[in-house]
Amino acid sequence: MKIVAPPPIGHVYVSLEEEEKLHVLHSKSIIAYQGSPNGREDKWMDIGGLYRKKKWIRTLLTAPCSFVLGLPAGFSLEAIEVPEHSNLLFDFRHVVFFTDGMQFRSKILKLKTAWITRELVRIKFSGPGKLGIISVGDIVSMQLDPEIPLYIDASALVAYPDNAAIRLSVYGNSLASQSMNVQWEILGSGPVLIQTGSRDRQLETKLTEDGWIKRILREVLPFGSVYIK
């Protein structure tokens, strides 16, 4: 399988070769398809998939074919290699596709964690195969330490090891802990996957809003709104 993600985030191009098959969980994201009409087969979701994805239909694509997946603005997609004995638990909302032959099962989270995060289950995939992971911004991998905790914004954590010690927390002094979002505190070994899109709305506003001098000049100068951007 070949995946091409162009620099402007917005879509990915996927090409299947030889006897490859791919399960796409967001069928409506396929905006262009090239190949035999019989190479696409839509199926009903099973009960578990219907509950987790809130989707009725999934699509099985069979090689040879190629297609384009459209992505929401500001999102990116990355293909993650999953080994045979992977112990990563994924947020199923981030999974767009997976290669045929992969197995997955649900892992029920502790009630305390589920209550705060509104997340009842995570999904463990077994490879070998590839997962298409959609994220806000890019995906970064960080290694856990059994003694030094890693703190991650709760809304940014895409996947973590099943055997990791994890709890909801905050860190820093009292002012820091009062002003930050809830964090996952994780100890263990192995990688975690994090989506890197900024959660600081104030930062986004600061970077995109105009300064007061520009606003005044647009108002007072002739054609100011045309020449001053």
mmCIF file of C-alpha atoms in Angstrom:
data_model
loop_
_atom_site.group_PDB
_atom_site.id
_atom_site.type_symbol
_atom_site.label_atom_id
_atom_site.label_comp_id
_atom_site.label_asym_id
_atom_site.label_seq_id
_atom_site.Cartn_x
_atom_site.Cartn_y
_atom_site.Cartn_z
ATOM 1 C CA MET A 1 0.000 0.000 0.000
ATOM 2 C CA LYS A 2 1.285 3.430 -0.967
ATOM 3 C CA ILE A 3 0.037 6.589 0.741
ATOM 4 C CA VAL A 4 0.841 10.097 -0.429
ATOM 5 C CA ALA A 5 -0.086 13.015 1.827
ATOM 6 C CA PRO A 6 0.593 16.360 0.100
ATOM 7 C CA PRO A 7 2.010 19.287 2.122
ATOM 8 C CA PRO A 8 -1.316 21.176 2.163
ATOM 9 C CA ILE A 9 -3.345 19.178 4.668
ATOM 10 C CA GLY A 10 -6.715 18.276 3.203
ATOM 11 C CA HIS A 11 -6.515 14.899 1.520
ATOM 12 C CA VAL A 12 -4.425 11.762 1.072
ATOM 13 C CA TYR A 13 -3.902 9.581 -2.004
ATOM 14 C CA VAL A 14 -3.904 5.808 -1.367
ATOM 15 C CA SER A 15 -2.847 3.139 -3.857
ATOM 16 C CA LEU A 16 -3.452 -0.597 -3.308
ATOM 17 C CA GLU A 17 -1.331 -3.132 -5.173
ATOM 18 C CA GLU A 18 -1.369 -6.890 -5.845
ATOM 19 C CA GLU A 19 -3.782 -8.645 -3.428
ATOM 20 C CA GLU A 20 -4.080 -5.882 -0.834
ATOM 21 C CA LYS A 21 -7.418 -5.151 0.810
ATOM 22 C CA LEU A 22 -8.353 -2.192 2.948
ATOM 23 C CA HIS A 23 -11.302 -1.556 5.281
ATOM 24 C CA VAL A 24 -12.387 2.107 5.264
ATOM 25 C CA LEU A 25 -14.545 3.078 8.240
ATOM 26 C CA HIS A 26 -15.564 6.502 6.895
ATOM 27 C CA SER A 27 -16.928 5.623 3.472
ATOM 28 C CA LYS A 28 -18.103 9.138 2.637
ATOM 29 C CA SER A 29 -14.538 10.418 2.933
ATOM 30 C CA ILE A 30 -13.703 8.590 -0.339
ATOM 31 C CA ILE A 31 -14.021 11.472 -2.803
ATOM 32 C CA ALA A 32 -12.374 9.808 -5.838
ATOM 33 C CA TYR A 33 -11.804 6.164 -6.799
ATOM 34 C CA GLN A 34 -9.946 4.629 -9.735
ATOM 35 C CA GLY A 35 -10.243 0.905 -10.407
ATOM 36 C CA SER A 36 -12.766 -1.799 -11.152
ATOM 37 C CA PRO A 37 -16.311 -0.985 -9.938
ATOM 38 C CA ASN A 38 -16.302 -4.428 -8.325
ATOM 39 C CA GLY A 39 -13.284 -3.442 -6.253
ATOM 40 C CA ARG A 40 -15.513 -1.652 -3.755
ATOM 41 C CA GLU A 41 -17.827 -3.569 -1.434
ATOM 42 C CA ASP A 42 -19.840 -1.775 1.238
ATOM 43 C CA LYS A 43 -20.859 -3.771 4.310
ATOM 44 C CA TRP A 44 -22.948 -3.211 7.406
ATOM 45 C CA MET A 45 -21.020 -2.443 10.570
ATOM 46 C CA ASP A 46 -21.188 -5.030 13.312
ATOM 47 C CA ILE A 47 -22.820 -3.965 16.594
ATOM 48 C CA GLY A 48 -19.530 -3.055 18.240
ATOM 49 C CA GLY A 49 -18.368 -0.960 15.311
ATOM 50 C CA LEU A 50 -21.760 0.725 15.054
ATOM 51 C CA TYR A 51 -21.620 1.740 18.712
ATOM 52 C CA ARG A 52 -18.022 2.970 18.656
ATOM 53 C CA LYS A 53 -18.060 4.752 15.297
ATOM 54 C CA LYS A 54 -21.715 5.809 15.099
ATOM 55 C CA LYS A 55 -21.550 4.629 11.476
ATOM 56 C CA TRP A 56 -23.781 2.125 9.683
ATOM 57 C CA ILE A 57 -21.559 1.344 6.688
ATOM 58 C CA ARG A 58 -17.910 0.409 6.192
ATOM 59 C CA THR A 59 -16.156 -0.133 2.858
ATOM 60 C CA LEU A 60 -13.830 -2.933 1.717
ATOM 61 C CA LEU A 61 -11.531 -1.943 -1.155
ATOM 62 C CA THR A 62 -9.630 -4.582 -3.130
ATOM 63 C CA ALA A 63 -6.513 -4.027 -5.253
ATOM 64 C CA PRO A 64 -5.617 -2.970 -7.819
ATOM 65 C CA CYS A 65 -7.122 0.445 -7.216
ATOM 66 C CA SER A 66 -6.345 3.915 -5.972
ATOM 67 C CA PHE A 67 -8.484 6.502 -4.218
ATOM 68 C CA VAL A 68 -8.464 9.892 -2.548
ATOM 69 C CA LEU A 69 -9.625 10.437 1.022
ATOM 70 C CA GLY A 70 -10.857 13.928 1.846
ATOM 71 C CA LEU A 71 -9.956 15.190 5.321
ATOM 72 C CA PRO A 72 -11.562 17.891 7.473
ATOM 73 C CA ALA A 73 -9.757 21.235 7.541
ATOM 74 C CA GLY A 74 -6.762 21.194 9.865
ATOM 75 C CA PHE A 75 -6.625 17.388 10.094
ATOM 76 C CA SER A 76 -3.934 15.029 8.809
ATOM 77 C CA LEU A 77 -3.735 11.273 8.263
ATOM 78 C CA GLU A 78 -0.827 8.941 8.940
ATOM 79 C CA ALA A 79 -0.447 5.190 8.329
ATOM 80 C CA ILE A 80 0.779 3.454 11.504
ATOM 81 C CA GLU A 81 2.557 0.078 11.310
ATOM 82 C CA VAL A 82 1.045 -2.327 13.844
ATOM 83 C CA PRO A 83 3.103 -5.442 14.722
ATOM 84 C CA GLU A 84 1.625 -8.842 15.475
ATOM 85 C CA HIS A 85 1.722 -8.501 19.264
ATOM 86 C CA SER A 86 0.999 -4.787 19.614
ATOM 87 C CA ASN A 87 -0.440 -3.725 22.963
ATOM 88 C CA LEU A 88 -1.439 -0.175 22.010
ATOM 89 C CA LEU A 89 -4.949 0.955 22.928
ATOM 90 C CA PHE A 90 -6.407 3.308 20.323
ATOM 91 C CA ASP A 91 -9.176 5.865 20.489
ATOM 92 C CA PHE A 92 -11.400 4.314 17.801
ATOM 93 C CA ARG A 93 -12.593 7.734 16.653
ATOM 94 C CA HIS A 94 -9.150 8.316 15.134
ATOM 95 C CA VAL A 95 -9.118 5.120 13.044
ATOM 96 C CA VAL A 96 -10.066 5.780 9.403
ATOM 97 C CA PHE A 97 -8.938 2.504 7.825
ATOM 98 C CA PHE A 98 -7.078 -0.750 8.534
ATOM 99 C CA THR A 99 -5.605 -3.437 6.306
ATOM 100 C CA ASP A 100 -7.435 -6.711 5.829
ATOM 101 C CA GLY A 101 -6.481 -9.516 8.204
ATOM 102 C CA MET A 102 -5.955 -7.342 11.269
ATOM 103 C CA GLN A 103 -7.807 -8.259 14.447
ATOM 104 C CA PHE A 104 -9.151 -5.891 17.088
ATOM 105 C CA ARG A 105 -11.008 -6.129 20.370
ATOM 106 C CA SER A 106 -12.435 -3.732 22.933
ATOM 107 C CA LYS A 107 -10.788 -2.859 26.225
ATOM 108 C CA ILE A 108 -13.183 -1.487 28.854
ATOM 109 C CA LEU A 109 -11.644 1.366 30.843
ATOM 110 C CA LYS A 110 -11.918 1.923 34.555
ATOM 111 C CA LEU A 111 -15.161 3.628 35.577
ATOM 112 C CA LYS A 112 -13.367 6.610 37.126
ATOM 113 C CA THR A 113 -11.454 7.273 33.928
ATOM 114 C CA ALA A 114 -14.495 6.679 31.738
ATOM 115 C CA TRP A 115 -16.609 9.087 33.811
ATOM 116 C CA ILE A 116 -14.169 11.982 33.487
ATOM 117 C CA THR A 117 -13.092 11.432 29.866
ATOM 118 C CA ARG A 118 -16.490 10.245 28.562
ATOM 119 C CA GLU A 119 -14.594 7.356 27.003
ATOM 120 C CA LEU A 120 -15.836 3.876 27.898
ATOM 121 C CA VAL A 121 -13.604 1.697 25.708
ATOM 122 C CA ARG A 122 -10.358 1.747 23.759
ATOM 123 C CA ILE A 123 -9.486 -0.630 20.933
ATOM 124 C CA LYS A 124 -6.490 -2.974 20.732
ATOM 125 C CA PHE A 125 -5.398 -3.910 17.200
ATOM 126 C CA SER A 126 -3.266 -6.936 16.380
ATOM 127 C CA GLY A 127 -1.170 -6.946 13.199
ATOM 128 C CA PRO A 128 0.810 -7.173 11.208
ATOM 129 C CA GLY A 129 -0.874 -4.431 9.257
ATOM 130 C CA LYS A 130 -1.445 -0.710 8.931
ATOM 131 C CA LEU A 131 -3.885 1.671 10.579
ATOM 132 C CA GLY A 132 -4.897 4.983 9.032
ATOM 133 C CA ILE A 133 -4.971 7.432 11.940
ATOM 134 C CA ILE A 134 -6.598 10.840 11.553
ATOM 135 C CA SER A 135 -5.537 13.599 13.925
ATOM 136 C CA VAL A 136 -5.715 17.309 14.581
ATOM 137 C CA GLY A 137 -2.319 18.397 13.314
ATOM 138 C CA ASP A 138 0.393 15.746 13.089
ATOM 139 C CA ILE A 139 1.031 12.596 15.125
ATOM 140 C CA VAL A 140 4.091 12.445 17.393
ATOM 141 C CA SER A 141 5.388 9.334 19.186
ATOM 142 C CA MET A 142 6.939 9.602 22.673
ATOM 143 C CA GLN A 143 8.516 6.841 24.753
ATOM 144 C CA LEU A 144 7.264 6.163 28.263
ATOM 145 C CA ASP A 145 9.498 5.776 31.313
ATOM 146 C CA PRO A 146 8.648 3.411 34.211
ATOM 147 C CA GLU A 147 9.676 6.005 36.809
ATOM 148 C CA ILE A 148 9.381 9.459 35.236
ATOM 149 C CA PRO A 149 5.724 10.308 34.509
ATOM 150 C CA LEU A 150 4.666 11.675 31.143
ATOM 151 C CA TYR A 151 1.821 14.214 31.260
ATOM 152 C CA ILE A 152 -0.360 14.595 28.161
ATOM 153 C CA ASP A 153 -3.415 16.754 27.562
ATOM 154 C CA ALA A 154 -6.341 14.340 27.883
ATOM 155 C CA SER A 155 -7.814 15.403 24.539
ATOM 156 C CA ALA A 156 -4.508 14.841 22.689
ATOM 157 C CA LEU A 157 -3.814 11.190 23.549
ATOM 158 C CA VAL A 158 -4.509 8.900 20.574
ATOM 159 C CA ALA A 159 -2.951 5.618 21.767
ATOM 160 C CA TYR A 160 -1.037 4.211 24.741
ATOM 161 C CA PRO A 161 0.191 0.745 25.860
ATOM 162 C CA ASP A 162 -2.314 -1.558 27.526
ATOM 163 C CA ASN A 163 0.078 -2.273 30.404
ATOM 164 C CA ALA A 164 0.815 1.381 31.174
ATOM 165 C CA ALA A 165 -0.085 2.848 34.561
ATOM 166 C CA ILE A 166 -2.408 5.713 33.725
ATOM 167 C CA ARG A 167 -4.503 8.156 35.715
ATOM 168 C CA LEU A 168 -6.001 11.604 35.312
ATOM 169 C CA SER A 169 -3.967 14.343 36.910
ATOM 170 C CA VAL A 170 -2.490 17.837 36.694
ATOM 171 C CA TYR A 171 1.077 18.968 37.436
ATOM 172 C CA GLY A 172 3.109 22.002 38.411
ATOM 173 C CA ASN A 173 2.378 24.494 41.173
ATOM 174 C CA SER A 174 -1.114 25.461 42.297
ATOM 175 C CA LEU A 175 -1.504 28.188 39.659
ATOM 176 C CA ALA A 176 -0.375 25.853 36.874
ATOM 177 C CA SER A 177 -2.701 23.050 37.970
ATOM 178 C CA GLN A 178 -5.661 25.438 38.104
ATOM 179 C CA SER A 179 -5.099 26.876 34.634
ATOM 180 C CA MET A 180 -4.341 23.715 32.608
ATOM 181 C CA ASN A 181 -6.596 21.129 31.032
ATOM 182 C CA VAL A 182 -6.873 17.722 32.680
ATOM 183 C CA GLN A 183 -3.806 15.608 31.929
ATOM 184 C CA TRP A 184 -3.107 11.912 31.565
ATOM 185 C CA GLU A 185 -0.251 10.912 33.887
ATOM 186 C CA ILE A 186 1.362 7.798 32.374
ATOM 187 C CA LEU A 187 4.149 5.496 33.569
ATOM 188 C CA GLY A 188 5.407 2.406 31.764
ATOM 189 C CA SER A 189 7.338 1.379 28.691
ATOM 190 C CA GLY A 190 6.668 1.637 24.990
ATOM 191 C CA PRO A 191 5.343 4.433 22.792
ATOM 192 C CA VAL A 192 2.353 6.736 23.092
ATOM 193 C CA LEU A 193 0.831 8.529 20.098
ATOM 194 C CA ILE A 194 -0.205 12.166 20.503
ATOM 195 C CA GLN A 195 -2.038 14.518 18.152
ATOM 196 C CA THR A 196 -0.259 17.846 18.100
ATOM 197 C CA GLY A 197 -2.947 20.304 16.994
ATOM 198 C CA SER A 198 -2.943 23.248 19.394
ATOM 199 C CA ARG A 199 -5.664 23.345 22.053
ATOM 200 C CA ASP A 200 -4.868 26.911 23.108
ATOM 201 C CA ARG A 201 -7.709 28.939 21.581
ATOM 202 C CA GLN A 202 -6.239 32.147 22.979
ATOM 203 C CA LEU A 203 -2.971 31.450 21.139
ATOM 204 C CA GLU A 204 -4.863 30.824 17.911
ATOM 205 C CA THR A 205 -6.775 34.071 18.342
ATOM 206 C CA LYS A 206 -3.595 36.017 19.101
ATOM 207 C CA LEU A 207 -1.895 34.686 15.981
ATOM 208 C CA THR A 208 -4.784 35.414 13.634
ATOM 209 C CA GLU A 209 -6.265 38.660 14.917
ATOM 210 C CA ASP A 210 -5.071 42.022 13.633
ATOM 211 C CA GLY A 211 -3.245 44.571 15.760
ATOM 212 C CA TRP A 212 -5.022 47.801 16.677
ATOM 213 C CA ILE A 213 -2.682 49.890 14.470
ATOM 214 C CA LYS A 214 -3.657 47.934 11.345
ATOM 215 C CA ARG A 215 -7.334 48.236 12.173
ATOM 216 C CA ILE A 216 -7.042 52.034 12.550
ATOM 217 C CA LEU A 217 -5.061 52.421 9.314
ATOM 218 C CA ARG A 218 -7.667 50.433 7.382
ATOM 219 C CA GLU A 219 -10.324 52.840 8.593
ATOM 220 C CA VAL A 220 -8.555 56.165 8.092
ATOM 221 C CA LEU A 221 -6.510 55.628 4.904
ATOM 222 C CA PRO A 222 -8.091 55.669 1.442
ATOM 223 C CA PHE A 223 -8.446 52.115 0.210
ATOM 224 C CA GLY A 224 -6.897 50.973 3.487
ATOM 225 C CA SER A 225 -8.930 47.786 3.540
ATOM 226 C CA VAL A 226 -7.531 46.891 0.087
ATOM 227 C CA TYR A 227 -3.831 47.574 0.609
ATOM 228 C CA ILE A 228 -3.390 46.730 4.294
ATOM 229 C CA LYS A 229 -3.782 43.041 4.938
#
